[in-house]
């Protein structure tokens, strides 16, 4: 809060006495907002600290790991097929199997990165370079989107009778810092934003499109460029329907937020409408020509018990995937509800609300739901940011203490399990890991240990700073949630990376199979999914081809789940079962190795 002597009490406050009253006119321009912010509360988050924090969040997960099952290694397989010329660029295929998503642009980016990378850069790292940039653009576009919404008239804090309220630029910058911290604090962003999949590309272009509509009233060139890039990128990344919904809703919000007497804004809206129609028509035509326009609605005819299970599953996903943004977003909608009911609704609430509703609604009827819900995180983070200027000190303290306890215990758990793997004490964590990942041999990395130790000490310093006495800033409530998420993610990608690679990649299983095959000229496969095919092609350097009735290769690999249907497609009299190779961390991923019978 601010000193009473500097505050004009809001008129929705039950007529509380004070030094000033708002005019009796109830027009939107005279309507107070729930944001009460002093100039002291919007001091800048140090840029160097913010950049280092973003780097600590972005880089872990892209460096030093293997391609993980299933979506990550599958997308990598298609990129390698394009890069090596074994597949057509307009119709990517993996051993005869087309891509399971109508996405081209992410595969193109990864394939071009492999082709352009020097020989000393491993292909599985080269494909991640453009996706690092996509995540960076996502963070920048989200910051810029919140910044421009924070500058809008409806978002401004209450003016004080004798001055001292936050000025527009500093207030918008503080809101943008809070929105960026809220986005990086979302638990669901960590893994999916560090995979080389179309989901990350869709997230990036959604954030760019969100920025375009947020900045449209105050800018011309950059938002227009963002509009073209966002719509086209979403279409080429396999989300043409989402591009349409975002575009139509964004245009409607921009038009509703224009005053009837503002001729310049009306002309700008007309230009935007023409631009959206033009860009949207070109993108739709492109999607139609490439046969990318398909609906993937599921769950339309479920039994009552199945429908309830799906609703409960969706609720659980929303609960953890969007944490901690969703409770803050709900608080924003409640505190700013008066602005939503006006004839001229506040665009800083309506625009992110539309993007969030589209993502949540689409996630409820599409699979996989988490990758669709991912597109709503920038909007939810924006809504969460506008909860900050309405918080009381008690609410801020509750967030800080909950976050402090949760992430400190999580980080401590990661360290204890790592110490158990390295030393054998305490015994039980190492026993649990051995049961879940049989055959794993722990290793020590000086670099990983040093990075993890520095990150942990930084967390301890941050906690000490947060609980100490310092000038208040509205973004401080999200420092601990975002930093805690970054800390745990960094610890997982350093201390736990060897065991995670062992458990989540196919490399260990492929090496066991490759040792049996001994560099054959070709290998037939049956029942294997795209991730397995990609892993055996990359890790094992095997030339795979679909199985046929007449044996053509000396070896046949079969997924254990396809064993029952194998006799329908393969003449088993030509094959002998030689071995069953398990994947250490998954009992349902066994590979059956058949050798052709020599007669």
Coordinates of C-alpha atoms in Angstrom, one line a residue:
X1 CA 0.0 0.0 0.0
X2 CA 0.9 3.7 -0.1
X3 CA 0.7 6.4 2.6
X4 CA -2.8 7.6 3.2
X5 CA -1.8 11.2 2.5
X6 CA -1.0 10.4 -1.1
X7 CA -3.9 8.2 -2.0
X8 CA -7.2 9.1 -3.7
X9 CA -9.5 6.3 -2.5
X10 CA -11.3 4.4 -5.3
X11 CA -14.9 5.1 -5.7
X12 CA -15.9 1.4 -5.6
X13 CA -14.5 1.4 -2.0
X14 CA -17.8 2.0 -0.3
X15 CA -17.4 5.8 0.0
X16 CA -14.4 5.6 2.3
X17 CA -13.3 9.1 3.3
X18 CA -10.0 10.5 2.0
X19 CA -8.3 13.5 0.6
X20 CA -9.9 13.3 -2.8
X21 CA -12.9 11.9 -4.6
X22 CA -13.3 10.8 -8.2
X23 CA -15.8 12.8 -10.3
X24 CA -19.4 11.6 -10.3
X25 CA -19.2 10.8 -14.0
X26 CA -19.1 7.0 -14.3
X27 CA -17.6 6.9 -17.8
X28 CA -14.7 4.5 -18.4
X29 CA -12.2 7.3 -18.5
X30 CA -13.1 8.3 -15.0
X31 CA -13.5 4.8 -13.6
X32 CA -10.8 4.0 -11.1
X33 CA -8.8 0.8 -11.3
X34 CA -7.9 -1.6 -8.5
X35 CA -4.2 -0.9 -9.1
X36 CA -2.7 1.3 -6.3
X37 CA 1.0 1.6 -7.0
X38 CA 3.6 4.2 -5.9
X39 CA 6.6 5.2 -7.9
X40 CA 8.9 3.5 -5.4
X41 CA 7.1 0.1 -6.2
X42 CA 8.0 0.1 -9.9
X43 CA 11.7 0.4 -9.7
X44 CA 13.5 -1.6 -12.4
X45 CA 14.5 -5.2 -12.0
X46 CA 18.3 -5.0 -12.8
X47 CA 18.7 -5.9 -16.5
X48 CA 21.9 -7.9 -15.9
X49 CA 20.2 -10.0 -13.2
X50 CA 17.2 -10.6 -15.5
X51 CA 19.4 -11.6 -18.4
X52 CA 21.4 -14.0 -16.3
X53 CA 18.2 -15.5 -14.9
X54 CA 16.8 -16.0 -18.3
X55 CA 20.0 -17.7 -19.5
X56 CA 20.0 -20.0 -16.4
X57 CA 16.5 -21.0 -17.4
X58 CA 16.9 -21.3 -21.2
X59 CA 20.2 -23.1 -21.6
X60 CA 19.8 -26.1 -19.2
X61 CA 17.8 -28.8 -21.1
X62 CA 19.2 -27.9 -24.5
X63 CA 22.9 -28.7 -23.6
X64 CA 24.4 -32.1 -22.9
X65 CA 21.4 -34.4 -23.1
X66 CA 20.2 -37.1 -25.5
X67 CA 17.0 -36.9 -27.5
X68 CA 14.2 -38.1 -25.2
X69 CA 11.2 -40.3 -25.9
X70 CA 8.7 -39.8 -27.6
X71 CA 8.0 -36.5 -29.2
X72 CA 11.5 -35.1 -28.9
X73 CA 13.3 -38.0 -30.6
X74 CA 10.5 -38.4 -33.1
X75 CA 10.9 -34.8 -34.3
X76 CA 14.6 -35.2 -34.4
X77 CA 14.2 -38.2 -36.6
X78 CA 12.2 -36.3 -39.2
X79 CA 14.8 -33.5 -39.1
X80 CA 17.6 -35.9 -39.8
X81 CA 15.6 -37.5 -42.7
X82 CA 15.3 -34.0 -44.3
X83 CA 18.9 -33.0 -43.6
X84 CA 20.3 -36.2 -45.2
X85 CA 18.0 -36.0 -48.2
X86 CA 16.1 -39.3 -47.4
X87 CA 12.8 -37.5 -47.3
X88 CA 10.9 -34.8 -49.3
X89 CA 10.8 -31.3 -47.6
X90 CA 7.1 -30.9 -48.2
X91 CA 6.2 -34.4 -47.0
X92 CA 8.6 -35.5 -44.2
X93 CA 8.7 -39.3 -43.8
X94 CA 10.5 -41.6 -41.4
X95 CA 11.0 -45.1 -42.9
X96 CA 7.9 -44.7 -44.9
X97 CA 5.8 -43.2 -42.1
X98 CA 4.5 -39.7 -42.5
X99 CA 4.8 -37.2 -39.7
X100 CA 2.0 -37.5 -37.1
X101 CA 1.5 -33.7 -37.1
X102 CA 0.9 -31.4 -40.0
X103 CA 4.0 -29.3 -39.1
X104 CA 6.7 -28.3 -41.5
X105 CA 8.5 -25.2 -40.3
X106 CA 10.0 -26.8 -37.1
X107 CA 11.3 -29.7 -39.1
X108 CA 12.8 -27.3 -41.6
X109 CA 14.5 -25.3 -38.9
X110 CA 16.1 -28.3 -37.4
X111 CA 17.2 -29.8 -40.7
X112 CA 18.7 -26.5 -41.9
X113 CA 20.6 -26.3 -38.6
X114 CA 22.1 -29.7 -39.1
X115 CA 23.1 -28.9 -42.7
X116 CA 24.7 -25.6 -41.8
X117 CA 26.4 -26.7 -38.6
X118 CA 30.1 -27.5 -38.6
X119 CA 31.1 -31.2 -38.6
X120 CA 32.3 -31.0 -35.0
X121 CA 28.8 -30.2 -33.7
X122 CA 26.7 -33.3 -33.0
X123 CA 23.4 -33.4 -35.0
X124 CA 21.3 -33.8 -31.9
X125 CA 22.8 -30.6 -30.5
X126 CA 22.7 -28.7 -33.8
X127 CA 18.9 -29.1 -34.2
X128 CA 18.4 -27.5 -30.8
X129 CA 20.1 -24.2 -31.7
X130 CA 17.1 -22.8 -33.6
X131 CA 14.8 -24.0 -30.8
X132 CA 16.9 -22.1 -28.3
X133 CA 16.2 -19.0 -30.3
X134 CA 12.5 -19.8 -30.4
X135 CA 12.3 -19.9 -26.6
X136 CA 14.3 -16.7 -26.4
X137 CA 11.8 -15.0 -28.8
X138 CA 8.9 -16.4 -26.7
X139 CA 10.3 -14.7 -23.6
X140 CA 11.0 -11.4 -25.4
X141 CA 7.6 -11.3 -27.1
X142 CA 5.8 -12.0 -23.8
X143 CA 7.7 -9.2 -22.1
X144 CA 6.9 -6.8 -24.9
X145 CA 3.2 -7.8 -25.0
X146 CA 2.8 -7.2 -21.3
X147 CA 4.7 -4.0 -21.5
X148 CA 2.4 -2.5 -24.2
X149 CA -0.7 -3.7 -22.4
X150 CA 0.7 -2.0 -19.2
X151 CA 0.9 1.3 -21.1
X152 CA -2.8 1.2 -22.1
X153 CA -5.1 3.7 -20.4
X154 CA -7.3 1.1 -18.7
X155 CA -4.3 -0.5 -17.0
X156 CA -3.0 2.6 -15.3
X157 CA -2.9 2.8 -11.5
X158 CA -5.0 5.1 -9.4
X159 CA -3.8 8.7 -9.4
X160 CA -3.0 10.2 -6.0
X161 CA -4.1 13.6 -4.8
X162 CA -0.6 15.0 -4.3
X163 CA 1.3 12.9 -6.8
X164 CA 3.6 10.0 -6.2
X165 CA 1.8 7.4 -8.2
X166 CA 3.7 5.2 -10.7
X167 CA 4.4 6.8 -14.1
X168 CA 3.3 5.0 -17.2
X169 CA 6.6 3.8 -18.5
X170 CA 8.0 2.5 -15.2
X171 CA 4.7 0.9 -14.4
X172 CA 4.5 -0.9 -17.7
X173 CA 8.1 -2.1 -17.4
X174 CA 7.4 -3.4 -13.9
X175 CA 4.4 -5.3 -15.2
X176 CA 6.4 -6.7 -18.0
X177 CA 9.1 -8.0 -15.6
X178 CA 6.3 -9.6 -13.5
X179 CA 4.8 -11.2 -16.6
X180 CA 8.1 -12.7 -17.7
X181 CA 8.8 -14.0 -14.2
X182 CA 5.3 -15.5 -14.1
X183 CA 5.8 -17.3 -17.5
X184 CA 9.1 -18.8 -16.4
X185 CA 7.6 -19.8 -13.1
X186 CA 4.9 -22.0 -14.8
X187 CA 5.8 -25.6 -14.1
X188 CA 4.5 -26.9 -17.4
X189 CA 6.8 -24.7 -19.4
X190 CA 10.1 -26.3 -18.3
X191 CA 10.2 -29.6 -20.2
X192 CA 8.1 -28.8 -23.2
X193 CA 9.9 -25.5 -23.9
X194 CA 13.2 -27.4 -24.0
X195 CA 12.2 -30.0 -26.6
X196 CA 12.8 -29.8 -30.3
X197 CA 9.1 -30.3 -31.1
X198 CA 6.5 -28.3 -33.0
X199 CA 4.9 -27.4 -29.6
X200 CA 7.8 -25.0 -28.9
X201 CA 7.4 -23.4 -32.4
X202 CA 3.7 -23.0 -31.8
X203 CA 4.3 -21.4 -28.4
X204 CA 6.8 -18.9 -29.9
X205 CA 4.5 -17.8 -32.7
X206 CA 1.6 -17.5 -30.3
X207 CA 3.6 -15.2 -28.2
X208 CA 4.6 -13.2 -31.2
X209 CA 1.0 -12.9 -32.3
X210 CA 0.0 -11.9 -28.8
X211 CA 2.6 -9.1 -28.9
X212 CA 1.3 -7.9 -32.2
X213 CA -2.2 -7.4 -30.9
X214 CA -0.9 -5.9 -27.6
X215 CA 1.2 -3.3 -29.4
X216 CA -1.2 -2.6 -32.3
X217 CA -2.7 0.7 -30.8
X218 CA 0.7 2.3 -30.2
X219 CA 2.9 0.8 -33.0
X220 CA 2.6 0.1 -36.7
X221 CA 5.6 -1.6 -38.3
X222 CA 6.7 -4.1 -35.6
X223 CA 3.1 -5.3 -34.8
X224 CA 2.4 -5.7 -38.5
X225 CA 5.6 -7.8 -38.9
X226 CA 4.6 -9.7 -35.7
X227 CA 1.2 -10.4 -37.2
X228 CA 2.6 -11.8 -40.4
X229 CA 5.2 -13.9 -38.6
X230 CA 2.8 -15.1 -35.9
X231 CA -0.1 -16.2 -38.2
X232 CA 2.2 -17.7 -40.9
X233 CA 4.4 -19.4 -38.2
X234 CA 1.4 -20.9 -36.5
X235 CA 0.0 -22.3 -39.7
X236 CA 3.4 -23.8 -40.8
X237 CA 3.8 -25.2 -37.3
X238 CA 0.6 -27.2 -37.5
X239 CA -1.9 -25.0 -35.8
X240 CA -3.9 -23.2 -38.5
X241 CA -7.2 -23.4 -36.5
X242 CA -5.5 -21.8 -33.4
X243 CA -4.1 -19.0 -35.7
X244 CA -7.6 -18.3 -36.9
X245 CA -9.2 -18.1 -33.5
X246 CA -6.4 -16.0 -32.1
X247 CA -6.5 -13.7 -35.1
X248 CA -10.3 -13.1 -35.1
X249 CA -10.4 -12.6 -31.4
X250 CA -7.4 -10.3 -31.3
X251 CA -8.9 -8.1 -34.1
X252 CA -12.2 -7.9 -32.2
X253 CA -10.5 -6.8 -29.0
X254 CA -8.5 -4.2 -30.8
X255 CA -11.7 -2.8 -32.5
X256 CA -13.7 -2.8 -29.2
X257 CA -10.9 -1.0 -27.4
X258 CA -11.1 2.0 -29.8
X259 CA -13.0 5.1 -28.9
X260 CA -15.6 6.2 -31.4
X261 CA -14.1 9.7 -31.6
X262 CA -10.6 8.5 -32.4
X263 CA -10.4 8.7 -36.1
X264 CA -6.7 7.7 -36.2
X265 CA -7.4 4.6 -34.3
X266 CA -10.3 3.7 -36.5
X267 CA -8.1 4.0 -39.6
X268 CA -5.5 1.9 -37.9
X269 CA -8.1 -0.8 -37.1
X270 CA -9.3 -0.8 -40.7
X271 CA -5.7 -1.3 -41.9
X272 CA -5.3 -4.1 -39.3
X273 CA -8.5 -5.7 -40.5
X274 CA -7.3 -5.7 -44.1
X275 CA -3.9 -7.0 -43.0
X276 CA -5.4 -9.8 -41.0
X277 CA -7.7 -10.8 -43.8
X278 CA -4.9 -10.7 -46.3
X279 CA -2.3 -12.5 -44.2
X280 CA -4.9 -15.0 -42.9
X281 CA -6.1 -15.7 -46.4
X282 CA -2.5 -16.4 -47.6
X283 CA -1.8 -18.6 -44.6
X284 CA -5.1 -20.5 -45.1
X285 CA -4.3 -21.0 -48.7
X286 CA -0.9 -22.3 -47.8
X287 CA -2.3 -24.7 -45.2
X288 CA -4.9 -26.0 -47.8
X289 CA -2.2 -26.5 -50.4
X290 CA 0.0 -28.4 -48.0
X291 CA -3.0 -30.4 -46.7
X292 CA -2.4 -29.1 -43.2
X293 CA -6.0 -27.9 -42.4
X294 CA -7.5 -30.7 -40.3
X295 CA -9.6 -30.7 -37.1
X296 CA -8.3 -32.9 -34.3
X297 CA -11.3 -32.7 -31.9
X298 CA -11.6 -35.7 -29.6
X299 CA -13.9 -36.8 -26.9
X300 CA -17.2 -35.8 -28.6
X301 CA -19.0 -39.1 -27.8
X302 CA -17.6 -40.3 -24.5
X303 CA -19.5 -42.4 -21.9
X304 CA -20.4 -40.5 -18.7
X305 CA -17.7 -42.2 -16.7
X306 CA -15.1 -41.6 -19.4
X307 CA -16.2 -38.0 -19.7
X308 CA -15.8 -37.5 -15.9
X309 CA -12.3 -39.1 -16.1
X310 CA -11.4 -36.7 -18.9
X311 CA -12.7 -33.7 -17.0
X312 CA -10.7 -34.7 -13.9
X313 CA -7.6 -35.3 -15.9
X314 CA -8.0 -31.9 -17.5
X315 CA -8.5 -30.3 -14.1
X316 CA -5.3 -31.9 -12.8
X317 CA -3.4 -30.7 -15.8
X318 CA -4.6 -27.1 -15.3
X319 CA -3.8 -27.3 -11.6
X320 CA -0.1 -28.2 -12.0
X321 CA 0.8 -27.2 -15.6
X322 CA -0.1 -23.6 -15.2
X323 CA 1.0 -23.1 -11.6
X324 CA 1.5 -20.5 -10.2
X325 CA -0.1 -18.4 -13.0
X326 CA -3.6 -19.7 -12.7
X327 CA -4.5 -18.5 -9.1
X328 CA -3.0 -15.1 -9.9
X329 CA -5.0 -15.0 -13.2
X330 CA -8.2 -15.7 -11.3
X331 CA -7.4 -13.0 -8.8
X332 CA -6.8 -10.6 -11.6
X333 CA -10.2 -11.4 -13.2
X334 CA -11.9 -10.8 -9.8
X335 CA -10.1 -7.6 -8.9
X336 CA -10.5 -6.1 -12.4
X337 CA -14.1 -7.4 -12.9
X338 CA -15.5 -3.9 -13.0
X339 CA -13.4 -3.1 -16.0
X340 CA -14.7 -6.2 -17.8
X341 CA -18.3 -5.1 -17.4
X342 CA -17.8 -1.7 -19.0
X343 CA -19.0 -0.9 -22.5
X344 CA -15.4 -0.2 -23.3
X345 CA -13.6 -3.2 -21.6
X346 CA -10.0 -3.0 -20.6
X347 CA -7.9 -4.6 -23.4
X348 CA -5.1 -5.5 -21.0
X349 CA -7.5 -8.0 -19.5
X350 CA -9.7 -9.0 -22.4
X351 CA -6.9 -9.7 -24.9
X352 CA -4.9 -12.2 -22.7
X353 CA -8.3 -13.6 -21.4
X354 CA -9.2 -14.5 -25.0
X355 CA -5.9 -16.1 -25.8
X356 CA -6.1 -18.1 -22.5
X357 CA -9.7 -19.2 -23.1
X358 CA -8.9 -20.4 -26.7
X359 CA -5.9 -22.4 -25.4
X360 CA -7.8 -24.0 -22.5
X361 CA -10.8 -24.7 -24.5
X362 CA -8.8 -26.3 -27.3
X363 CA -6.8 -28.4 -24.8
X364 CA -10.0 -29.9 -23.5
X365 CA -10.8 -31.4 -26.9
X366 CA -7.5 -32.1 -28.4
X367 CA -4.7 -34.6 -27.7
X368 CA -2.1 -34.2 -26.3
X369 CA -3.7 -31.6 -24.1
X370 CA -0.6 -30.4 -22.5
X371 CA 1.0 -29.3 -25.7
X372 CA -2.2 -27.3 -26.6
X373 CA -2.4 -25.8 -23.2
X374 CA 1.2 -24.7 -23.6
X375 CA 0.0 -22.0 -26.0
X376 CA -2.0 -20.3 -23.3
X377 CA 0.9 -19.7 -20.9
X378 CA 2.0 -16.3 -22.2
X379 CA -1.6 -15.0 -21.8
X380 CA -2.0 -16.6 -18.3
X381 CA 1.3 -15.0 -17.3
X382 CA 0.1 -11.7 -18.5
X383 CA -3.1 -12.0 -16.4
X384 CA -1.0 -13.0 -13.4
X385 CA 1.2 -9.9 -13.8
X386 CA -1.8 -7.6 -13.5
X387 CA -2.7 -9.2 -10.1
X388 CA 0.5 -7.8 -8.6
X389 CA -0.6 -4.2 -8.2
X390 CA -3.7 -5.3 -6.4
X391 CA -2.0 -7.5 -3.8
X392 CA -2.0 -6.8 -0.1
X393 CA 1.1 -7.4 1.9
X394 CA -0.4 -10.5 3.6
X395 CA -1.0 -12.1 0.2
X396 CA 2.5 -11.4 -0.9
X397 CA 3.9 -12.9 2.2
X398 CA 1.8 -16.0 1.7
X399 CA 3.1 -16.5 -1.8
X400 CA 6.7 -16.0 -0.6
X401 CA 6.6 -18.5 2.3
X402 CA 4.8 -21.2 0.3
X403 CA 7.2 -20.8 -2.6
X404 CA 10.2 -20.8 -0.2
X405 CA 9.2 -24.0 1.5
X406 CA 8.1 -25.8 -1.7
X407 CA 11.2 -25.1 -3.8
X408 CA 13.7 -25.4 -0.9
X409 CA 12.4 -28.9 -0.1
X410 CA 12.3 -29.8 -3.8
X411 CA 15.9 -28.6 -4.3
X412 CA 17.0 -30.4 -1.1
X413 CA 15.4 -33.6 -2.3
X414 CA 17.3 -33.4 -5.6
X415 CA 20.6 -33.0 -3.8
X416 CA 19.9 -35.8 -1.3
X417 CA 19.1 -38.3 -4.1
X418 CA 22.2 -37.2 -6.0
X419 CA 24.4 -37.6 -2.9
X420 CA 22.9 -41.1 -2.3
X421 CA 23.8 -42.1 -5.9
X422 CA 27.3 -40.8 -5.4
X423 CA 28.1 -42.1 -1.9
X424 CA 25.4 -44.7 -1.1
X425 CA 24.2 -42.7 1.9
X426 CA 21.4 -42.4 2.6
X427 CA 20.7 -45.9 1.2
X428 CA 17.0 -45.8 0.3
X429 CA 17.1 -43.1 -2.5
X430 CA 19.9 -45.1 -4.3
X431 CA 17.8 -48.3 -3.9
X432 CA 14.8 -46.6 -5.4
X433 CA 16.7 -45.3 -8.4
X434 CA 18.2 -48.8 -9.0
X435 CA 14.7 -50.2 -9.0
X436 CA 13.4 -47.6 -11.4
X437 CA 16.5 -47.6 -13.7
X438 CA 18.1 -51.0 -13.4
X439 CA 21.7 -51.1 -14.7
X440 CA 22.4 -47.4 -14.3
X441 CA 25.9 -46.6 -13.2
X442 CA 26.3 -43.2 -11.5
X443 CA 29.0 -40.8 -12.7
X444 CA 30.5 -37.6 -11.4
X445 CA 30.8 -34.4 -13.4
X446 CA 32.8 -31.5 -12.0
X447 CA 31.1 -29.0 -14.3
X448 CA 27.6 -30.2 -13.5
X449 CA 28.4 -30.2 -9.8
X450 CA 29.9 -26.7 -9.9
X451 CA 26.9 -25.2 -11.8
X452 CA 24.4 -26.9 -9.4
X453 CA 26.3 -25.6 -6.4
X454 CA 26.5 -22.1 -7.7
X455 CA 22.7 -22.2 -8.5
X456 CA 21.9 -23.4 -5.0
X457 CA 24.0 -20.7 -3.4
X458 CA 22.3 -18.1 -5.6
X459 CA 18.9 -19.4 -4.4
X460 CA 20.1 -19.1 -0.8
X461 CA 21.2 -15.5 -1.4
X462 CA 17.9 -14.7 -3.1
X463 CA 15.9 -16.1 -0.2
X464 CA 18.0 -14.0 2.2
X465 CA 17.4 -10.9 0.1
X466 CA 13.7 -11.5 -0.2
X467 CA 13.1 -11.9 3.5
X468 CA 15.3 -8.9 4.3
X469 CA 14.3 -5.3 4.5
X470 CA 14.4 -3.5 1.2
X471 CA 12.3 -1.1 -0.8
X472 CA 9.1 -2.8 -2.1
X473 CA 8.6 -3.6 -5.8
X474 CA 5.5 -5.2 -7.3
X475 CA 7.5 -7.8 -9.2
X476 CA 9.1 -9.2 -6.1
X477 CA 6.2 -11.5 -5.4
X478 CA 7.1 -13.6 -8.5
X479 CA 10.9 -13.6 -8.0
X480 CA 10.8 -16.7 -5.7
X481 CA 8.3 -18.7 -7.8
X482 CA 10.3 -18.1 -11.0
X483 CA 13.7 -18.6 -9.4
X484 CA 12.5 -21.8 -7.6
X485 CA 11.3 -23.3 -10.9
X486 CA 14.6 -22.3 -12.6
X487 CA 16.6 -23.7 -9.7
X488 CA 14.9 -27.1 -9.7
X489 CA 15.0 -27.4 -13.5
X490 CA 18.7 -26.5 -13.5
X491 CA 19.5 -29.1 -10.8
X492 CA 17.6 -31.7 -12.7
X493 CA 19.5 -30.9 -15.9
X494 CA 22.9 -31.1 -14.1
X495 CA 22.8 -33.4 -11.1
X496 CA 20.1 -35.8 -12.5
X497 CA 20.9 -35.5 -16.2
X498 CA 22.8 -38.9 -16.4
X499 CA 20.0 -40.9 -14.9
X500 CA 17.3 -39.0 -16.8
X501 CA 19.2 -39.6 -20.0
X502 CA 19.4 -43.3 -19.1
X503 CA 15.7 -43.5 -18.3
X504 CA 14.2 -41.3 -20.9
X505 CA 16.3 -42.0 -24.0
X506 CA 16.6 -45.1 -26.2
X507 CA 20.4 -45.0 -26.3
X508 CA 21.1 -47.9 -23.8
X509 CA 18.6 -50.2 -25.5
X510 CA 19.8 -49.4 -29.0
X511 CA 23.4 -50.1 -28.0
X512 CA 22.5 -53.6 -26.7
X513 CA 20.6 -54.4 -29.9
X514 CA 23.4 -53.0 -32.1
X515 CA 25.9 -55.2 -30.4
X516 CA 23.9 -58.3 -31.4
X517 CA 23.3 -57.2 -35.0
X518 CA 26.9 -56.4 -35.7
X519 CA 26.5 -53.8 -38.5
X520 CA 24.1 -55.5 -40.9
X521 CA 23.3 -54.2 -44.4
X522 CA 19.7 -53.7 -43.5
X523 CA 17.2 -54.4 -40.7
X524 CA 13.4 -55.1 -41.1
X525 CA 11.1 -53.6 -38.4
X526 CA 7.6 -54.3 -37.3
X527 CA 5.3 -52.5 -34.9
X528 CA 7.9 -49.9 -33.8
X529 CA 6.7 -46.3 -33.2
X530 CA 8.3 -43.3 -34.7
X531 CA 10.4 -42.6 -31.7
X532 CA 12.0 -46.0 -31.7
X533 CA 12.6 -45.8 -35.4
X534 CA 14.4 -42.5 -35.0
X535 CA 16.5 -43.8 -32.1
X536 CA 17.6 -46.9 -33.9
X537 CA 18.4 -44.9 -37.0
X538 CA 20.5 -42.3 -35.1
X539 CA 22.1 -44.2 -32.2
X540 CA 22.5 -47.5 -34.0
X541 CA 23.2 -46.2 -37.5
X542 CA 20.9 -48.9 -38.9
X543 CA 19.2 -48.9 -42.3
X544 CA 15.6 -49.8 -41.4
X545 CA 12.8 -50.9 -43.7
X546 CA 9.3 -52.2 -43.1
X547 CA 8.9 -55.9 -42.7
X548 CA 7.3 -58.0 -45.5
X549 CA 6.1 -61.5 -46.0
X550 CA 9.3 -62.5 -47.7
X551 CA 12.4 -61.8 -45.6
X552 CA 14.8 -59.4 -47.3
X553 CA 17.2 -58.6 -44.4
X554 CA 19.2 -60.7 -42.0
X555 CA 17.5 -59.2 -38.9
X556 CA 14.0 -58.3 -37.8
X557 CA 13.2 -56.0 -34.9
X558 CA 9.7 -56.2 -33.4
X559 CA 8.1 -54.1 -30.6
X560 CA 6.8 -56.4 -27.9
X561 CA 3.4 -54.9 -28.0
X562 CA 3.0 -55.9 -31.7
X563 CA 3.9 -59.5 -31.2
X564 CA 0.3 -60.8 -31.4
X565 CA -0.2 -59.3 -34.9
X566 CA 3.2 -60.3 -36.2
X567 CA 2.1 -63.5 -37.9
X568 CA -0.4 -61.6 -40.1
X569 CA 2.4 -59.6 -41.7
X570 CA 5.5 -61.7 -41.5
X571 CA 6.2 -65.4 -42.3
X572 CA 7.6 -66.6 -38.9
X573 CA 8.9 -69.8 -40.5
X574 CA 11.7 -67.6 -41.9
X575 CA 12.7 -66.2 -38.6
X576 CA 14.1 -67.4 -35.2
X577 CA 13.6 -65.4 -32.0
X578 CA 17.1 -64.7 -30.8
X579 CA 16.8 -62.3 -27.9
X580 CA 14.4 -59.9 -26.0
X581 CA 16.1 -56.6 -25.2
X582 CA 14.4 -54.5 -22.6
X583 CA 14.5 -50.7 -22.2
X584 CA 15.8 -50.3 -18.6
X585 CA 13.3 -47.8 -17.4
X586 CA 10.2 -49.2 -19.1
X587 CA 9.0 -52.8 -19.1
X588 CA 6.6 -52.1 -22.0
X589 CA 9.3 -51.1 -24.4
X590 CA 11.0 -54.4 -25.0
X591 CA 12.4 -55.2 -28.5
X592 CA 12.3 -58.7 -29.9
X593 CA 15.3 -59.5 -32.1
X594 CA 14.7 -62.1 -34.8
X595 CA 17.3 -63.6 -37.0
X596 CA 16.6 -64.9 -40.5
X597 CA 16.7 -68.7 -40.8
X598 CA 19.4 -69.9 -43.1
X599 CA 18.4 -72.9 -45.2

